[in-house]
Every structure is written in structure tokens, then in C-alpha cells.
Amino acid sequence: MSHATVQDVAPAPAAPHEPLASKHLPRWAPAGIAVLAVVLGVGIGAGAGWHSKVQWGLISALLFVVITYVTSTAVEGKRQAKDRIATSVVWVCFVLAVIPLASLIWETVSRGSKAFSIDFLTHSMAGVASFQPGGGVYHALIGTLEQVGIATLISVPIGLLTAVYLVEYGKGALAKAVTFFVDVMTGIPSIVAGLFILTLVLMLGLGPAGYLGSLALTILMIPVVVRSTEEMLKLVPNELREASLALGIPKWRTILKVVIPTAIGGITTGVMLAIARVAGETAPIMLLVFGSPMINSNPFKDPQSSLPFYIWDQYRVGSEASYDRAWAAALVLIAFVMILNLVARGIARWKAPKTGR
Amino acid sequence: MAISTETSPAPPAPRKRVKQSTGRAGDKVFLGLSRGSGILLLVLMASIAAFLTYRSVLAISKDDTNFLTTFNWDPAAAKPTFGIAVLLFGTVVSSVIAMAIAVPVAVGIALFISHYAPRRLAAPLAYVVDLLAAVPSIIYGIWGALFLVPYLEGTNLWLDQYLGWTYIFDKTEVGVARSIFTVGVLLAIMILPIITSVSREVFLQVPRINEEAALALGATRWEVIRLSVLPFGRSGVISASMLGLGRALGETMAVATVLSPSFLISGHVLDAGGGTFAQNIAAKFDEANPLGRDALIASGLVLFILTLLVNGAARMIIARRKEYSGANA
């Protein structure tokens, strides 16, 4: 190797005429080729008389890749050509992901606004036959708020304490086991959580009620709360803990008064994201709460509805009016979840813990 | 901020011996509480497994046929017969289709966000992908049933026409696209965000020095990715995919709304029919008699074990390289 480099270096000064940079396609080349490909694609598609615009798009995309590869190989060489292909593939992946999201939001908003009104929010389905238009989600809103509220009340203390245990006390086999099973719990399908509570219901002979749904939601919520709280507590700099302990303050007061207040922004965010996640769960409600067209504001007795269950129920009916109601309820649910998400992330940014760096 | 105000009144505390001792008692209580809730979680997991198993054993003992190999679900009959063969097949096939579509696309998006997107766009894009994960599954469900199904009919015909010779894509019956394939496409869309966000985290953890070394050798951007980013991120991508697989296996509402179920195993993924564990529970629960409910619980137990294995494996792969990567979504 060493003698080769010597030989290579020697002739180098002899070629001062060669430009230092290799040849490049101009910066406008990708845009230009894209326009060319689209024009050709539309031309071929219209010429062959294909109706599907998707086919036009596919032809254009294919042409774009081929033309890019050929011109780039000719001007810049094979390696640059490969690089350009990779770039276009990655861009295509991204566009592929944006299309369904955009379509989902668009469909929900445009179809959902048909049946949506203030009346929709303030009326229940009592006395509305499934094929009739009208009715609303008031009873489902009450159900969702109560069920999710109870689930939050149970899972936040348990989740917080577990996270505190893992970060502040946890060492050894128990902490390892808890960490692992919290991770595994994150992946429990919601229907399995529902079935677990169902086994208890069958053994104790209970009737359907909102709180049973809450218990199933709790199982889904705890691991999310634990994970996010754990991450936030880990971000609290050790100096704060040590300063507090050095002043003679007991550990539990240090945790309650120093560690948790420092991380409270992130913890709130995590809890809100967890709420947003369980608010959209249908399966446990279906198994345990049964749904009802009437307003039932008592979560401890008799069937209740909930927003996601309402959507499923209206979809199952399968009439024009019920589809409209399903979309309108989907709009309400998606707005609820998105607002929770946005507020949660806003809080996270606003109250981001200082990492001490 | 809050810390300084909280800590400044503290110094008087050590002077009073009595208070210090109450502090120690408080410590014990607090440790007990927090350790207790940790143990509670373990007990919860154990009891989920135990109770599901108990009810399943009750059901399976009354099953007149083999629970694992029967192509039928009729627990209400005089001789109850029910088996999970079709459900297991449908669950696995739909998840495999979902993975085959979602993993390459998700890796592409993750690379786009971490290495290709303009700097100012990267953060908002990552945010949008996270929002995609927040959409409730029932909304994906009605979107899939009322928008995607009619939309995919043309695609199905096209696949049948040009790839029909592969047997898999042979569409043997005319009808709407309420097939395992459509379910797979929908599941792919639903698990994209989780795979993307975990992969992105891993790609951002690639040591800068590796990438710079490749660049210094004259590598193009694609070569940098192939030489330094992908090898580093491989295990992260694998575990991200398995997390996605776990979601796909247990998805209920999206499958229940889209699929038109039947108790037949068919290799033609474009034909309507088949079923998954979660979908079958959602569809059969309403009319189930007591034994039927236990039978559904038994199928739920199989699903639970399946997701437990997949998620456990994913977490172990992540944990093994936690010291290198922050991939702990």
C-alpha cells in the first residue's frame, strides 16, 4: 500500500488542467426532469386513453426515475446516479405516508361536517331510529369523559409511584422485572385487556357498567404513564437531588418537593398523551360497557356509551344517516384527541426540564 | 425556579431531631408505596395470564374438537366445536402483509426525517408522524371500510390481472375488497408511525464520527447511509418492526370494520374471507352464550401469548443495545 501511494502522489501535479470538482448536474435538474416526466406521463396516459390518474402518476414516477438515472450516469457517474435514485425513493416513501394521513383527515372533516352541529353535541340517541337522521353524541361524550376520568384517577397514582420506584429506588431483580413487564404491558392489545376484566365479571356475576370499561382502560394506561414519567424523572439533574439531600431533607420530601415539581411539565404531557390514547379505545367498551342510546351519567350502574363505541355502533347500523353520524362522531373524537395531543406537546415545550447542560 | 423556593426554607429542619425521625418514617412509607405499586403491576400481569388461562381451560375442556386445528366456530351447538386455525392463519397473514408494506416505507420515512429533509422541516415532519399514531383505531376502521375498500378495488383487479399467476394474488371471486390484503394495507398504515419514530430515534443516534468518516472518504449521501447508518441502526429497525408487528397482531376495530369474515383458510389474499383473533372476538361477542364467551377468552389467550412473545423479543433486542441508542419509545 505504501509504495502505491507514493506512486499515486507523484503524477498528481502533472494534471493541473483537470477541474478539481467532478461534473454535476445543475441544481434545477431534478425539478426539470420531474416536469419533463410528468408531461411525458400525462402525454402517454392521455394518448393511450387510460382513465386512472393513478396510472398516469405511476408512469410519470417511473419515467422520472429512469431519466434521472440515465442522465446522472452519463454526466456524473454511477455512484452519483445511485445516490439520486436513493433520494427519490426516500422522497416517495415520505409522500406515500402523507397521502393516507391527508386523506383520513380530509374524509373525516368533509364527511363529518354533514351531520355535525351544536344539536349533535347536546342530544342523545334516545328515541331516534337508526335509519333516521338526527340524534347526537351527548350520551357518548358523557360516557367517554366519565370512563376515561375514572381510568385516569386510578392509573396516574399507580403509574407515578411505579416510575418513582424505578428511577429513585429501583435496583436489583424487582426493578428489572418491573421495567421489563411495563414494556411488555405497553403491547397488550386492548381487546385482551377487555377480556381480562371480562373474566372477573363472569366470575363475580357483574352487569355491564362504565367503571368496568375504566378498569380495562387502566391496564392500557398505566404502562404509558410509567414510561413517560420515568423518562422525565431521569432528566432531572442529580445535582438537584444531592443539593436537597445535603440540606438534610428526607428522600421522600426531596422526591415530592424537588424531583416531581421539576419534571411536572413532562409528566403532565405523558398523562395527557395516555388519556388521548385510551379515549379512542373501542374494544374494551364493547365487551364491558355494552353501549346505550340513552343518557346514563352513572358510571357504576347500567350500560353507557362512549365516543368510539358510538362510531362503531353507527357504522354497524349501515344506513346513510348512521354513516353520517359515525363520521360526525369521528370528527368530534379526532378533534378531542388532537387537541389533547397539541396541548400536551405545548406543555412539554413550555415546561421542558432544564437538563443542566 | 420552584426548586430554590422549596429548598431555602429547608435548613431549619435538621435542628429538630424529632422531625428528622418522622422523615425517616415517611421514607419508609413512601418506599413501601412506590415499591408496592411496582409489585402491583407484576401481580396484574400474572393475574391477566392466570385468569385468562383459567377460563380458557374451562372452555377448551368442553370443546368437542381440537382447539388448535379446527376450521369452525360454533360453541353454541349441542356438540360445541371451535378452533383457532383460521384465526391464527388470518392474523399472521394480515400482519405479514402489513409488515412487508410498512417496514420499507417506515425506514424510508425515518431516513427522510433524519437525513434527507431540510433541517427546518424535519421537526414538524416528525411531529406529524407522531400525530398519525394518535388517531384512534376505530377512525382508521371506518376510513378503511368506507374509503379505502372501494378505492382498493381497482388495485386488486390490477394485481389479479398482472400477478394472478403467483396464486397468492389470484382473485377467484368477484366482490368488494373486504379481504385480508386490504386489512394488511390498512394495518400497514396504522403501524407506520411506531416503526418510523423508533427507527428515526436510532438513526439519529448514529455516531457523527462514523458518518463524517464516510463523507471524508468521498462517499455520497446514499453510501453514507449504507455504510454507517443502516448497519448501526439494524437492530433498532428490527425491534421497531417487532413493536409494529405486536400492534398489527392485536388490532381489533380496524379489522372488524374492514374484513368480511368467514371460517375458511384461503391462500388467495385478495378474496374476501378469513378472520383474525381480535376481529373474531369483536364480531362474535354480542351473540355469544356463556360457553361462547369462554371460547372467545381462550382465543384471546392465544393472542395474548403471541403479542407477549413478539413484544418481549422486541424489548430484549432494544435493551441489549440501550447503552448505544435512546430507542426506548
XYZ file of C-alpha atoms in Angstrom:
686
model
C 0.000 0.000 0.000
C 2.668 2.459 0.997
C 4.583 2.283 -2.267
C 1.352 2.664 -4.184
C 0.571 5.951 -2.512
C 3.991 7.284 -3.348
C 3.489 6.425 -6.993
C -0.010 7.904 -6.944
C 1.086 11.148 -5.407
C 3.910 11.668 -7.865
C 1.891 12.134 -11.074
C -0.741 14.275 -9.406
C 0.854 17.715 -10.065
C 1.080 16.816 -13.741
C -2.646 17.218 -14.244
C -3.418 20.829 -13.386
C -5.876 21.204 -16.246
C -8.430 18.812 -14.808
C -11.104 20.681 -12.861
C -10.975 19.973 -9.113
C -14.682 19.211 -8.756
C -16.257 16.459 -10.806
C -19.105 17.282 -13.133
C -22.514 17.843 -11.591
C -25.978 18.158 -12.933
C -27.240 21.708 -12.447
C -29.308 22.385 -9.346
C -32.529 22.730 -11.303
C -32.047 19.303 -12.872
C -34.371 17.276 -10.545
C -37.175 19.818 -10.927
C -36.648 19.939 -14.682
C -36.678 16.159 -15.007
C -39.774 15.988 -12.816
C -41.639 18.413 -15.092
C -40.478 16.500 -18.155
C -41.564 13.172 -16.625
C -44.997 14.494 -15.681
C -45.515 15.958 -19.161
C -44.469 12.682 -20.782
C -46.566 10.647 -18.314
C -49.685 12.706 -18.965
C -48.986 12.533 -22.681
C -48.648 8.762 -22.677
C -51.631 8.311 -20.357
C -53.898 10.571 -22.402
C -52.584 9.097 -25.646
C -53.317 5.534 -24.541
C -56.689 6.613 -23.178
C -56.231 5.409 -19.583
C -58.773 6.810 -17.201
C -56.970 6.059 -13.952
C -54.969 9.078 -12.834
C -53.006 6.698 -10.598
C -51.619 5.015 -13.694
C -50.577 8.392 -15.107
C -48.813 9.115 -11.843
C -47.060 5.743 -11.808
C -45.832 6.187 -15.396
C -44.548 9.663 -14.552
C -42.780 8.405 -11.436
C -41.179 5.574 -13.375
C -40.080 7.946 -16.144
C -38.642 10.319 -13.552
C -36.515 7.554 -12.027
C -35.318 6.277 -15.413
C -34.462 9.704 -16.832
C -32.693 10.733 -13.637
C -30.662 7.555 -13.616
C -29.663 7.800 -17.268
C -28.710 11.481 -17.279
C -26.965 11.233 -13.953
C -24.951 8.194 -15.065
C -23.970 9.992 -18.248
C -22.905 13.211 -16.552
C -21.864 12.313 -13.011
C -21.141 8.590 -12.965
C -22.809 5.547 -11.488
C -22.328 6.292 -7.810
C -23.962 9.697 -8.049
C -26.776 8.154 -10.044
C -27.409 5.615 -7.290
C -27.419 8.399 -4.756
C -30.060 10.255 -6.732
C -32.198 7.126 -7.011
C -31.996 6.635 -3.244
C -33.006 10.240 -2.708
C -36.074 9.871 -4.900
C -37.063 6.584 -3.251
C -36.865 8.180 0.183
C -38.959 11.122 -1.003
C -41.530 8.729 -2.460
C -41.746 6.903 0.892
C -42.465 10.159 2.604
C -45.153 11.168 0.119
C -46.684 7.689 0.464
C -47.042 8.262 4.203
C -48.527 11.722 3.867
C -51.266 10.646 1.441
C -53.208 8.415 3.869
C -52.979 10.931 6.696
C -54.177 13.765 4.483
C -56.954 11.593 3.086
C -58.030 10.423 6.541
C -58.232 13.961 7.907
C -59.945 15.233 4.757
C -62.556 12.452 4.693
C -63.313 12.846 8.385
C -63.711 16.610 8.169
C -65.669 16.702 4.919
C -67.987 13.767 5.660
C -68.185 14.550 9.363
C -69.303 18.144 8.900
C -72.501 16.915 7.203
C -74.244 15.757 10.362
C -72.269 17.915 12.772
C -73.990 20.771 14.575
C -74.466 22.107 18.089
C -77.558 19.881 18.365
C -75.351 16.893 17.583
C -73.285 17.671 20.675
C -76.236 18.291 23.001
C -78.602 15.432 22.110
C -78.545 11.705 22.724
C -79.838 8.906 20.524
C -82.896 8.286 22.706
C -85.953 7.809 20.505
C -84.048 8.168 17.252
C -84.460 5.164 14.975
C -81.200 4.080 13.403
C -82.204 4.966 9.832
C -83.496 8.435 10.770
C -81.273 11.460 10.588
C -80.777 13.489 13.766
C -79.692 12.409 17.206
C -76.311 13.126 18.680
C -73.378 12.159 20.841
C -74.202 13.821 24.157
C -74.606 10.481 25.954
C -71.401 9.162 24.364
C -69.448 12.268 25.378
C -70.586 11.835 28.991
C -69.628 8.168 28.863
C -66.174 8.833 27.429
C -65.419 11.605 29.923
C -66.509 9.508 32.916
C -64.826 6.297 31.855
C -61.567 7.999 30.927
C -61.761 10.141 34.064
C -62.029 7.111 36.344
C -59.249 5.345 34.460
C -57.028 8.417 34.887
C -57.773 8.642 38.611
C -56.679 5.034 39.106
C -53.738 4.807 36.754
C -51.967 8.122 37.409
C -51.098 7.474 41.082
C -50.052 3.886 40.365
C -48.076 4.922 37.292
C -46.372 7.828 39.067
C -45.399 5.751 42.090
C -44.063 2.948 39.915
C -41.973 5.386 37.906
C -40.647 6.943 41.117
C -39.746 3.471 42.343
C -37.916 2.630 39.132
C -35.945 5.879 38.949
C -35.343 6.769 42.592
C -35.243 3.451 44.428
C -35.150 0.726 41.860
C -32.182 -1.605 41.891
C -31.891 -5.324 41.510
C -34.164 -8.018 40.203
C -37.503 -6.470 41.169
C -36.823 -3.212 39.334
C -35.604 -5.108 36.290
C -38.693 -7.284 36.262
C -40.982 -4.272 36.641
C -39.224 -2.423 33.796
C -39.498 -5.419 31.509
C -43.144 -6.094 32.257
C -44.106 -2.443 31.931
C -42.566 -2.568 28.457
C -44.417 -5.753 27.636
C -47.656 -4.314 29.044
C -47.390 -1.458 26.550
C -48.027 -4.048 23.862
C -51.114 -5.702 25.369
C -53.898 -5.457 22.786
C -56.857 -3.508 24.104
C -59.186 -6.413 23.459
C -57.096 -8.650 25.722
C -57.300 -6.073 28.500
C -61.056 -6.115 27.992
C -61.175 -9.913 28.117
C -59.222 -9.948 31.381
C -61.780 -7.704 33.098
C -64.465 -9.850 31.444
C -63.145 -12.935 33.227
C -63.563 -11.081 36.535
C -67.052 -10.002 35.507
C -68.020 -13.573 34.641
C -66.692 -14.921 37.917
C -68.289 -12.231 40.086
C -71.509 -12.081 38.059
C -71.441 -8.322 37.487
C -73.549 -6.430 34.983
C -72.214 -4.067 32.336
C -71.169 -0.658 33.678
C -68.866 2.200 32.828
C -66.369 1.565 35.602
C -65.573 -1.892 34.226
C -64.509 -0.250 30.989
C -62.399 2.143 33.053
C -60.619 -0.773 34.691
C -59.676 -2.184 31.294
C -58.530 1.261 30.150
C -56.423 1.475 33.322
C -54.444 -1.583 32.222
C -53.723 0.153 28.924
C -52.935 3.488 30.526
C -50.583 2.534 33.375
C -47.616 1.444 31.219
C -47.812 4.614 29.115
C -47.825 6.788 32.237
C -44.948 4.818 33.780
C -42.779 5.037 30.658
C -43.216 8.752 30.098
C -42.868 9.657 33.778
C -39.738 7.516 34.026
C -38.167 9.342 31.081
C -38.986 12.704 32.638
C -37.679 11.819 36.109
C -34.435 10.623 34.549
C -33.979 14.067 33.003
C -33.984 15.767 36.415
C -30.326 16.562 37.129
C -28.774 14.700 40.044
C -27.341 17.944 41.433
C -30.836 18.998 42.474
C -31.397 15.779 44.403
C -27.969 15.958 46.015
C -28.418 19.595 46.989
C -31.699 18.778 48.662
C -30.358 15.682 50.440
C -27.283 17.612 51.577
C -29.587 20.028 53.367
C -30.819 17.105 55.433
C -34.167 16.719 53.739
C -35.515 13.187 53.748
C -35.596 11.399 50.442
C -39.373 11.241 50.155
C -39.670 15.003 50.639
C -36.881 15.503 48.120
C -38.833 13.469 45.606
C -42.148 15.178 46.317
C -40.849 18.730 46.579
C -37.855 18.812 44.236
C -37.829 15.977 41.728
C -41.501 15.807 40.771
C -42.067 19.602 40.582
C -39.050 19.876 38.269
C -40.437 17.239 35.940
C -44.114 18.128 36.293
C -44.395 19.545 32.767
C -43.227 16.358 31.138
C -45.296 14.216 33.470
C -48.432 16.186 32.580
C -47.648 15.721 28.909
C -47.258 11.978 29.353
C -50.536 11.698 31.239
C -52.390 13.681 28.586
C -50.956 11.555 25.790
C -52.051 8.472 27.705
C -55.560 9.927 28.060
C -55.616 10.657 24.337
C -54.646 7.068 23.646
C -57.293 5.384 25.785
C -60.054 7.829 24.832
C -60.103 6.212 21.402
C -60.307 2.598 22.591
C -63.405 0.746 21.448
C -62.863 -2.923 22.154
C -62.971 -2.928 25.990
C -66.061 -0.716 25.982
C -67.745 -3.131 23.610
C -67.023 -6.091 25.868
C -67.753 -4.470 29.215
C -69.982 -1.400 28.919
C -72.240 -2.551 26.062
C -73.311 0.917 24.910
C -76.714 2.520 25.268
C -78.648 5.110 23.278
C -79.824 6.813 26.467
C -78.070 9.289 28.685
C -76.654 7.409 31.653
C -74.459 9.593 33.789
C -73.858 6.938 36.451
C -70.681 5.072 35.520
C -71.246 2.446 38.234
C -74.547 1.058 37.039
C -76.053 0.036 33.710
C -74.672 0.284 30.171
C -73.135 3.516 28.969
C -71.976 4.654 25.577
C -68.662 6.193 24.614
C -67.489 8.102 21.562
C -65.514 5.311 19.872
C -68.233 2.792 20.675
C -70.817 5.158 19.221
C -68.861 5.332 15.954
C -68.679 1.537 15.772
C -72.362 1.194 16.609
C -73.457 3.693 13.974
C -71.153 2.089 11.416
C -72.727 -1.321 12.105
C -76.249 0.001 11.504
C -75.184 0.744 7.959
C -77.777 3.320 6.889
C -76.993 6.618 5.193
C -77.969 8.623 8.270
C -75.965 6.441 10.633
C -72.845 6.683 8.443
C -73.187 10.471 8.632
C -73.450 10.247 12.402
C -70.450 7.931 12.571
C -68.326 10.408 10.610
C -69.528 13.340 12.698
C -68.668 11.452 15.892
C -65.289 10.584 14.366
C -64.748 14.290 13.799
C -65.562 15.010 17.450
C -63.259 12.219 18.648
C -60.379 13.182 16.383
C -60.696 16.825 17.455
C -60.692 15.744 21.116
C -57.612 13.568 20.686
C -55.711 16.080 18.559
C -56.402 18.954 20.941
C -55.186 16.827 23.861
C -52.057 15.977 21.858
C -51.322 19.544 20.853
C -51.881 20.911 24.356
C -49.753 18.121 25.824
C -46.867 18.826 23.492
C -47.273 22.534 24.102
C -46.896 21.947 27.834
C -43.871 19.744 27.171
C -42.166 22.518 25.255
C -43.189 25.247 27.656
C -42.151 23.406 30.803
C -39.255 21.406 29.407
C -36.953 20.475 32.309
C -33.544 22.050 32.284
C -31.156 19.225 31.632
C -28.296 21.057 33.334
C -26.226 21.134 30.157
C -37.453 28.172 39.674
C -39.626 26.278 42.078
C -36.591 24.494 43.427
C -34.942 27.487 45.038
C -38.122 28.450 46.866
C -38.600 24.903 48.080
C -35.082 24.309 49.255
C -34.403 27.618 51.014
C -36.764 27.091 53.975
C -35.357 23.608 54.477
C -32.205 24.282 56.564
C -34.070 24.641 59.911
C -35.200 21.033 59.626
C -32.014 19.251 60.819
C -32.029 21.245 64.052
C -35.135 19.491 65.253
C -34.199 15.889 65.907
C -37.829 14.808 66.247
C -38.724 15.952 62.745
C -35.832 14.030 61.318
C -37.204 10.804 62.683
C -40.632 11.444 61.179
C -38.766 11.995 57.958
C -37.331 8.520 58.156
C -40.778 7.084 58.803
C -42.055 8.992 55.790
C -39.244 7.496 53.767
C -40.350 4.024 54.697
C -43.967 4.710 53.850
C -43.056 6.280 50.534
C -40.705 3.489 49.578
C -43.380 0.983 50.543
C -45.988 2.743 48.422
C -43.837 3.034 45.358
C -42.430 -0.467 45.605
C -45.956 -1.687 46.268
C -47.272 -0.209 43.036
C -44.387 -1.789 41.160
C -45.282 -5.156 42.656
C -48.943 -4.463 41.886
C -48.061 -4.248 38.196
C -46.330 -7.611 38.314
C -49.329 -9.098 40.117
C -51.591 -7.563 37.482
C -49.639 -9.163 34.643
C -49.600 -12.501 36.429
C -53.327 -12.370 37.117
C -54.104 -11.461 33.498
C -52.285 -14.598 32.441
C -53.799 -16.700 35.224
C -57.442 -15.661 34.796
C -57.357 -15.922 31.018
C -55.808 -19.375 31.295
C -58.388 -20.472 33.857
C -61.384 -19.513 31.698
C -59.686 -20.920 28.613
C -59.194 -24.291 30.250
C -62.897 -24.318 31.138
C -63.783 -23.638 27.520
C -61.323 -25.957 25.852
C -62.337 -28.880 28.056
C -65.861 -28.592 26.606
C -64.606 -28.278 23.047
C -65.556 -31.333 21.058
C -62.695 -30.975 18.580
C -59.082 -29.959 18.594
C -58.887 -26.297 19.623
C -55.784 -25.653 17.562
C -56.673 -27.252 14.225
C -60.432 -26.823 13.789
C -61.795 -24.627 10.969
C -65.032 -23.772 12.672
C -66.505 -21.575 15.407
C -69.735 -22.943 16.779
C -69.691 -23.037 20.595
C -73.498 -22.809 20.745
C -74.052 -26.182 19.085
C -75.113 -29.267 21.027
C -71.607 -30.590 20.459
C -69.594 -27.382 20.707
C -66.824 -27.141 18.120
C -64.482 -24.222 17.860
C -60.883 -23.841 16.775
C -58.380 -21.123 16.092
C -56.731 -22.422 12.917
C -58.401 -19.861 10.628
C -57.885 -17.042 13.108
C -54.212 -17.821 13.578
C -53.710 -18.010 9.816
C -55.577 -14.744 9.176
C -53.803 -12.905 11.979
C -50.372 -13.989 10.821
C -51.003 -13.384 7.106
C -52.526 -9.931 7.560
C -49.669 -8.938 9.869
C -47.077 -10.258 7.427
C -48.634 -8.217 4.595
C -48.692 -5.180 6.860
C -45.019 -5.659 7.761
C -43.988 -6.196 4.151
C -45.509 -2.849 3.204
C -44.833 -0.857 6.344
C -41.221 -1.688 7.202
C -39.525 -0.458 3.981
C -41.725 2.628 3.821
C -41.183 3.392 7.506
C -37.416 3.059 7.154
C -37.635 5.403 4.151
C -39.601 7.967 6.140
C -37.248 7.662 9.081
C -34.267 8.242 6.760
C -36.105 11.132 5.163
C -36.669 12.805 8.516
C -33.208 12.063 9.886
C -31.037 12.581 6.796
C -32.868 13.983 3.784
C -35.488 16.508 4.866
C -34.475 20.157 5.021
C -33.493 20.987 8.611
C -36.396 23.312 9.225
C -38.890 20.686 8.019
C -37.530 17.725 9.969
C -39.005 18.551 13.393
C -42.529 19.365 12.155
C -42.486 16.227 9.993
C -41.545 14.030 12.925
C -44.396 15.672 14.796
C -46.895 14.924 12.028
C -45.846 11.271 12.025
C -46.413 11.166 15.787
C -49.885 12.644 15.320
C -50.661 9.871 12.852
C -50.063 7.471 15.739
C -52.640 9.283 17.861
C -55.586 8.694 15.524
C -57.925 6.178 17.224
C -58.166 2.813 15.530
C -61.948 2.961 15.064
C -61.446 6.030 12.856
C -58.917 4.113 10.768
C -61.587 1.427 10.718
C -64.406 3.480 9.235
C -61.968 5.243 6.916
C -60.758 1.843 5.759
C -64.257 0.443 5.298
C -65.910 3.438 3.654
C -62.989 4.931 1.716
C -60.089 2.507 1.343
C -62.153 -0.572 0.409
C -63.828 0.978 -2.657
C -60.545 2.678 -3.527
C -58.546 -0.542 -3.450
C -60.899 -2.396 -5.788
C -59.028 -1.130 -8.843
C -55.703 -2.064 -7.268
C -56.992 -5.547 -6.543
C -58.118 -6.049 -10.141
C -54.756 -4.799 -11.356
C -52.880 -7.167 -9.013
C -55.109 -10.034 -10.148
C -54.522 -9.210 -13.808
C -50.753 -8.937 -13.707
C -49.751 -11.004 -10.661
C -52.592 -13.507 -10.663
C -50.203 -16.236 -11.816
C -48.490 -16.158 -8.389
C -51.514 -17.931 -6.802
C -51.364 -15.531 -3.865
C -52.766 -12.617 -5.876
C -55.236 -14.761 -7.811
C -58.683 -13.263 -7.228
C -61.066 -16.174 -7.613
C -64.327 -14.444 -6.790
C -65.887 -11.151 -7.770
C -66.709 -8.838 -4.917
C -65.715 -5.840 -2.854
C -62.193 -5.700 -1.491
C -63.046 -6.719 2.082
C -60.109 -9.095 2.027
C -57.106 -9.990 4.141
C -54.992 -7.975 1.699
C -56.991 -4.795 2.330
C -56.705 -5.437 6.065
C -52.951 -5.757 5.613
C -52.742 -2.431 3.780
C -54.774 -0.706 6.475
C -52.678 -2.263 9.258
C -49.550 -1.118 7.414
C -50.787 2.474 7.513
C -51.589 2.109 11.202
C -48.204 0.721 12.260
C -46.130 3.107 10.120
C -45.848 5.769 12.844
C -44.487 3.484 15.578
C -41.887 1.895 13.289
C -40.940 5.294 11.910
C -40.491 7.003 15.238
C -38.380 4.252 16.800
C -36.214 3.876 13.661
C -35.753 7.632 13.462
C -34.519 7.721 17.055
C -31.956 5.033 16.237
C -30.805 6.727 13.020
C -30.256 9.962 14.916
C -28.067 8.065 17.406
C -25.533 7.030 14.764
C -22.193 8.427 15.928
C -21.472 11.584 13.960
C -17.890 10.435 13.581
C -18.909 7.353 11.574
C -20.845 9.433 9.097
C -18.106 12.026 8.838
C -15.515 9.341 8.233
C -17.563 8.014 5.335
C -18.058 11.514 3.953
C -14.347 12.213 4.246
C -13.658 9.153 2.102
C -15.794 10.743 -0.588
C -18.960 8.750 -0.044
C -22.210 10.053 -1.464
C -25.142 10.530 0.875
C -26.572 7.111 -0.034
C -23.211 5.475 0.591
C -23.011 7.155 3.998
C -26.384 5.680 4.841
C -25.498 2.250 3.532
C -22.079 2.146 5.187
C -22.700 3.785 8.539
C -26.357 4.472 9.258
C -28.066 1.216 8.276
C -25.538 -1.159 9.896
C -25.710 0.829 13.117
C -29.477 1.037 13.064
C -30.211 -2.529 12.028
C -31.168 -3.946 15.409
C -33.143 -0.806 16.189
C -35.130 -1.228 12.988
C -35.723 -4.899 13.774
C -37.096 -4.183 17.209
C -39.156 -1.268 15.875
C -40.666 -3.616 13.323
C -41.499 -6.127 16.020
C -43.244 -3.450 18.066
C -45.247 -2.663 14.945
C -45.962 -6.356 14.494
C -47.294 -6.501 18.041
C -49.733 -3.693 17.223
C -50.816 -5.322 13.993
C -51.465 -8.680 15.650
C -53.790 -7.240 18.270
C -55.649 -4.652 16.207
C -59.387 -5.083 16.633
C -61.636 -2.367 15.318
C -59.887 -1.614 12.045
C -60.016 -5.284 11.073
C -63.574 -5.780 12.331
C -64.889 -2.932 10.188
C -62.985 -3.808 7.014
C -62.946 -7.594 6.806
C -65.863 -9.677 5.644
C -65.122 -12.783 7.716
C -65.528 -16.480 7.026
C -64.174 -19.658 8.554
C -62.125 -20.751 5.582
C -58.405 -20.714 5.011
C -57.556 -19.406 1.583
C -54.177 -18.625 0.127
C -55.795 -16.089 -2.209
C -55.316 -12.940 -0.155
C -57.488 -10.828 -2.460
C -60.610 -12.907 -1.819
C -62.951 -11.824 0.942
C -62.950 -14.069 3.991
C -60.741 -15.309 6.777
C -60.523 -13.718 10.178
C -58.208 -12.595 12.971
C -58.303 -13.239 16.709
C -59.319 -9.742 17.709
C -61.792 -9.331 14.854
C -63.462 -12.642 15.729
C -63.881 -11.605 19.361
C -65.455 -8.295 18.325
C -67.750 -9.958 15.813
C -68.900 -12.952 17.879
C -69.157 -11.406 21.337
C -72.667 -9.979 21.067
C -74.420 -13.253 20.307
C -72.133 -15.475 22.389
C -73.621 -17.764 25.051
C -71.641 -18.368 28.281
C -69.518 -21.091 26.683
C -69.068 -18.866 23.628
C -67.626 -16.132 25.824
C -65.175 -18.528 27.379
C -64.248 -19.769 23.927
C -63.548 -16.184 22.860
C -61.457 -15.716 26.013
C -59.491 -18.819 25.009
C -58.750 -17.314 21.595
C -57.807 -14.079 23.386
C -55.299 -16.026 25.469
C -53.574 -17.252 22.306
C -53.448 -13.655 21.046
C -52.068 -12.537 24.419
C -49.285 -15.123 24.279
C -48.491 -14.208 20.673
C -48.175 -10.474 21.388
C -46.281 -11.201 24.609
C -43.658 -13.190 22.707
C -43.302 -10.610 19.938
C -43.133 -7.628 22.285
C -40.840 -9.370 24.721
C -38.422 -10.220 21.918
C -38.544 -6.642 20.611
C -37.843 -5.216 24.057
C -34.949 -7.587 24.610
C -33.327 -6.547 21.346
C -33.732 -2.888 22.298
C -32.480 -3.444 25.829
C -29.381 -5.230 24.600
C -28.168 -2.081 22.902
C -29.707 0.508 25.157
C -26.263 1.832 26.054
C -25.763 2.896 22.449
C -29.194 4.096 21.478
C -32.008 6.054 23.005
C -34.556 3.836 21.330
C -36.936 3.316 24.177
C -40.206 4.531 22.820
